[in-house]
Amino acid sequence: MVVVVGVMVVTSVIVVVVVVTSVIVVVVVVVVVTSVVAAGSTIWIDMKERSIQGTSSPMQSISCSTCKLTERQPSSASSGMSK
């Protein structure tokens, strides 16, 4: 009887250790993946900004100004409709 209780205690301790370890591993993996993804997107955005600043083609400045115009138009149109 004592042996059965001892085996049950040891088994439960092992299960708890395995569960805690797996939770820690999952948390570490999630943190590492999110940090890598964040760093990758930051690097990609930085490279994109550098490539835009590095080029001096007039098309990009036109597209940027049209982007700003198209961004402004819907907001003014929606404010006009709401009035």
Backbone as numpy.savetxt, mean C-alpha at the origin, in Angstrom:
# Nx Ny Nz CAx CAy CAz Cx Cy Cz
-2.92 -41.88 34.47 -3.75 -40.67 34.47 -2.89 -39.41 34.47
-1.85 -39.42 35.27 -0.94 -38.26 35.33 -0.24 -38.09 34.00
0.11 -39.22 33.35 0.80 -39.15 32.06 -0.12 -38.53 31.01
-1.40 -38.89 31.03 -2.35 -38.33 30.06 -2.49 -36.83 30.25
-2.59 -36.37 31.50 -2.69 -34.93 31.77 -1.41 -34.22 31.33
-0.27 -34.82 31.58 1.00 -34.23 31.16 1.10 -34.10 29.66
0.67 -35.15 28.95 0.69 -35.11 27.48 -0.25 -34.03 26.96
-1.42 -33.89 27.59 -2.37 -32.86 27.16 -1.81 -31.46 27.39
-1.14 -31.26 28.53 -0.55 -29.95 28.82 0.55 -29.63 27.82
1.41 -30.61 27.56 2.51 -30.39 26.61 1.95 -30.10 25.22
0.91 -30.84 24.82 0.31 -30.64 23.51 -0.31 -29.25 23.40
-1.01 -28.82 24.45 -1.63 -27.49 24.41 -0.57 -26.39 24.37
0.52 -26.57 25.10 1.60 -25.59 25.08 2.20 -25.51 23.68
2.41 -26.67 23.05 2.97 -26.69 21.70 2.03 -25.99 20.72
0.73 -26.24 20.85 -0.25 -25.61 19.97 -0.23 -24.10 20.15
-0.18 -23.64 21.39 -0.14 -22.19 21.66 1.12 -21.58 21.05
2.26 -22.24 21.22 3.51 -21.72 20.67 3.44 -21.64 19.15
2.88 -22.67 18.52 2.78 -22.68 17.06 1.85 -21.57 16.58
0.73 -21.38 17.26 -0.22 -20.34 16.86 0.40 -18.96 17.02
1.04 -18.71 18.15 1.67 -17.40 18.39 2.76 -17.15 17.36
3.57 -18.17 17.08 4.64 -18.02 16.10 4.08 -17.72 14.71
3.02 -18.42 14.33 2.44 -18.19 13.01 1.84 -16.78 12.92
1.23 -16.31 13.99 0.67 -14.95 13.99 1.79 -13.93 13.84
2.89 -14.14 14.55 4.03 -13.22 14.46 4.59 -13.22 13.04
4.71 -14.41 12.45 5.23 -14.51 11.08 4.31 -13.78 10.10
3.01 -13.94 10.27 2.06 -13.27 9.37 2.18 -11.76 9.52
2.28 -11.27 10.74 2.41 -9.82 10.96 3.69 -9.30 10.33
4.79 -10.02 10.51 6.07 -9.59 9.93 5.98 -9.57 8.41
5.38 -10.60 7.83 5.26 -10.65 6.37 4.41 -9.49 5.86
3.31 -9.20 6.54 2.44 -8.09 6.11 3.20 -6.77 6.20
3.93 -6.55 7.28 4.68 -5.30 7.44 5.75 -5.18 6.35
6.46 -6.27 6.09 7.52 -6.23 5.07 6.92 -5.98 3.69
5.83 -6.66 3.37 5.22 -6.50 2.05 4.70 -5.07 1.87
4.03 -4.53 2.89 3.51 -3.17 2.76 4.64 -2.15 2.65
5.72 -2.35 3.40 6.83 -1.40 3.31 7.51 -1.49 1.95
7.64 -2.71 1.41 8.25 -2.86 0.09 7.37 -2.24 -0.98
6.06 -2.46 -0.89 5.14 -1.88 -1.87 5.16 -0.36 -1.77
5.15 0.17 -0.55 5.19 1.63 -0.37 6.49 2.20 -0.93
7.61 1.55 -0.63 8.89 2.03 -1.14 8.93 1.94 -2.66
8.40 0.86 -3.21 8.39 0.70 -4.67 7.55 1.76 -5.34
6.37 2.05 -4.80 5.51 3.06 -5.41 6.15 4.44 -5.27
6.80 4.70 -4.14 7.47 5.99 -3.96 8.60 6.15 -4.97
9.38 5.09 -5.15 10.48 5.15 -6.12 9.92 5.35 -7.52
8.82 4.64 -7.85 8.23 4.75 -9.19 7.72 6.17 -9.43
7.05 6.76 -8.43 6.54 8.12 -8.57 7.71 9.10 -8.72
8.79 8.88 -7.94 9.95 9.75 -8.02 10.58 9.67 -9.41
10.70 8.45 -9.95 11.27 8.29 -11.28 10.38 8.95 -12.32
9.06 8.82 -12.15 8.13 9.42 -13.11 8.27 10.94 -13.09
8.35 11.53 -11.89 8.50 12.98 -11.79 9.82 13.43 -12.41
10.87 12.66 -12.18 12.16 13.04 -12.76 12.11 12.97 -14.28
11.44 11.94 -14.81 11.38 11.81 -16.27 10.57 12.96 -16.86
9.52 13.40 -16.17 8.71 14.52 -16.67 9.53 15.81 -16.61
10.27 16.01 -15.50 11.07 17.22 -15.38 12.24 17.21 -16.36
12.77 16.02 -16.63 13.94 15.92 -17.50 13.61 16.23 -18.95
12.43 15.88 -19.40 12.08 16.12 -20.80 11.54 17.54 -20.96
11.86 18.13 -22.10 11.40 19.50 -22.34 10.53 19.56 -23.59
9.73 18.53 -23.82 8.86 18.53 -25.00 7.63 19.38 -24.72
7.18 20.17 -25.69 6.00 21.02 -25.45 4.72 20.21 -25.27
4.70 18.98 -25.81 3.49 18.17 -25.69 3.16 17.89 -24.23
4.19 17.64 -23.44 3.91 17.31 -22.04 3.37 18.51 -21.29
3.90 19.69 -21.58 3.37 20.87 -20.90 1.93 21.12 -21.34
1.64 20.85 -22.63 0.26 21.02 -23.10 -0.65 20.02 -22.40
-0.19 18.76 -22.33 -1.04 17.75 -21.70 -1.24 18.08 -20.22
-0.21 18.61 -19.58 -0.36 18.97 -18.17 -1.37 20.10 -18.02
-1.30 21.11 -18.91 -2.24 22.22 -18.79 -3.65 21.76 -19.11
-3.80 20.85 -20.08 -5.14 20.35 -20.37 -5.65 19.50 -19.22
-4.74 18.78 -18.56 -5.17 18.02 -17.38 -5.72 18.98 -16.33
-5.01 20.08 -16.11 -5.48 21.03 -15.10 -6.81 21.65 -15.52
-6.95 21.92 -16.82 -8.21 22.49 -17.30 -9.35 21.50 -17.12
-9.10 20.24 -17.49 -10.18 19.25 -17.37 -10.50 18.99 -15.91
-9.51 19.15 -15.03 -9.79 18.97 -13.61 -10.65 20.13 -13.09
-10.42 21.32 -13.61 -11.17 22.48 -13.12 -12.59 22.51 -13.68
-12.76 22.10 -14.93 -14.07 22.22 -15.57 -15.17 21.45 -14.84
-14.97 20.16 -14.51 -16.08 19.45 -13.85 -16.48 20.09 -12.53
-15.50 20.61 -11.78 -15.84 21.21 -10.49 -16.67 22.48 -10.70
-16.30 23.30 -11.70 -17.07 24.52 -11.94 -18.44 24.16 -12.51
-18.50 23.13 -13.35 -19.79 22.72 -13.91 -20.70 22.18 -12.81
-20.13 21.40 -11.91 -20.96 20.85 -10.84 -21.41 21.96 -9.89
-20.54 22.95 -9.65 -20.97 24.04 -8.77 -22.04 24.87 -9.46
-21.96 25.02 -10.80 -22.99 25.75 -11.52 -24.32 25.03 -11.48
-24.27 23.70 -11.55 -25.51 22.92 -11.50 -26.14 23.00 -10.12
-25.30 23.00 -9.10 -25.85 23.02 -7.75 -26.52 24.36 -7.45
-26.04 25.42 -8.08 -26.67 26.74 -7.88 -28.01 26.75 -8.59
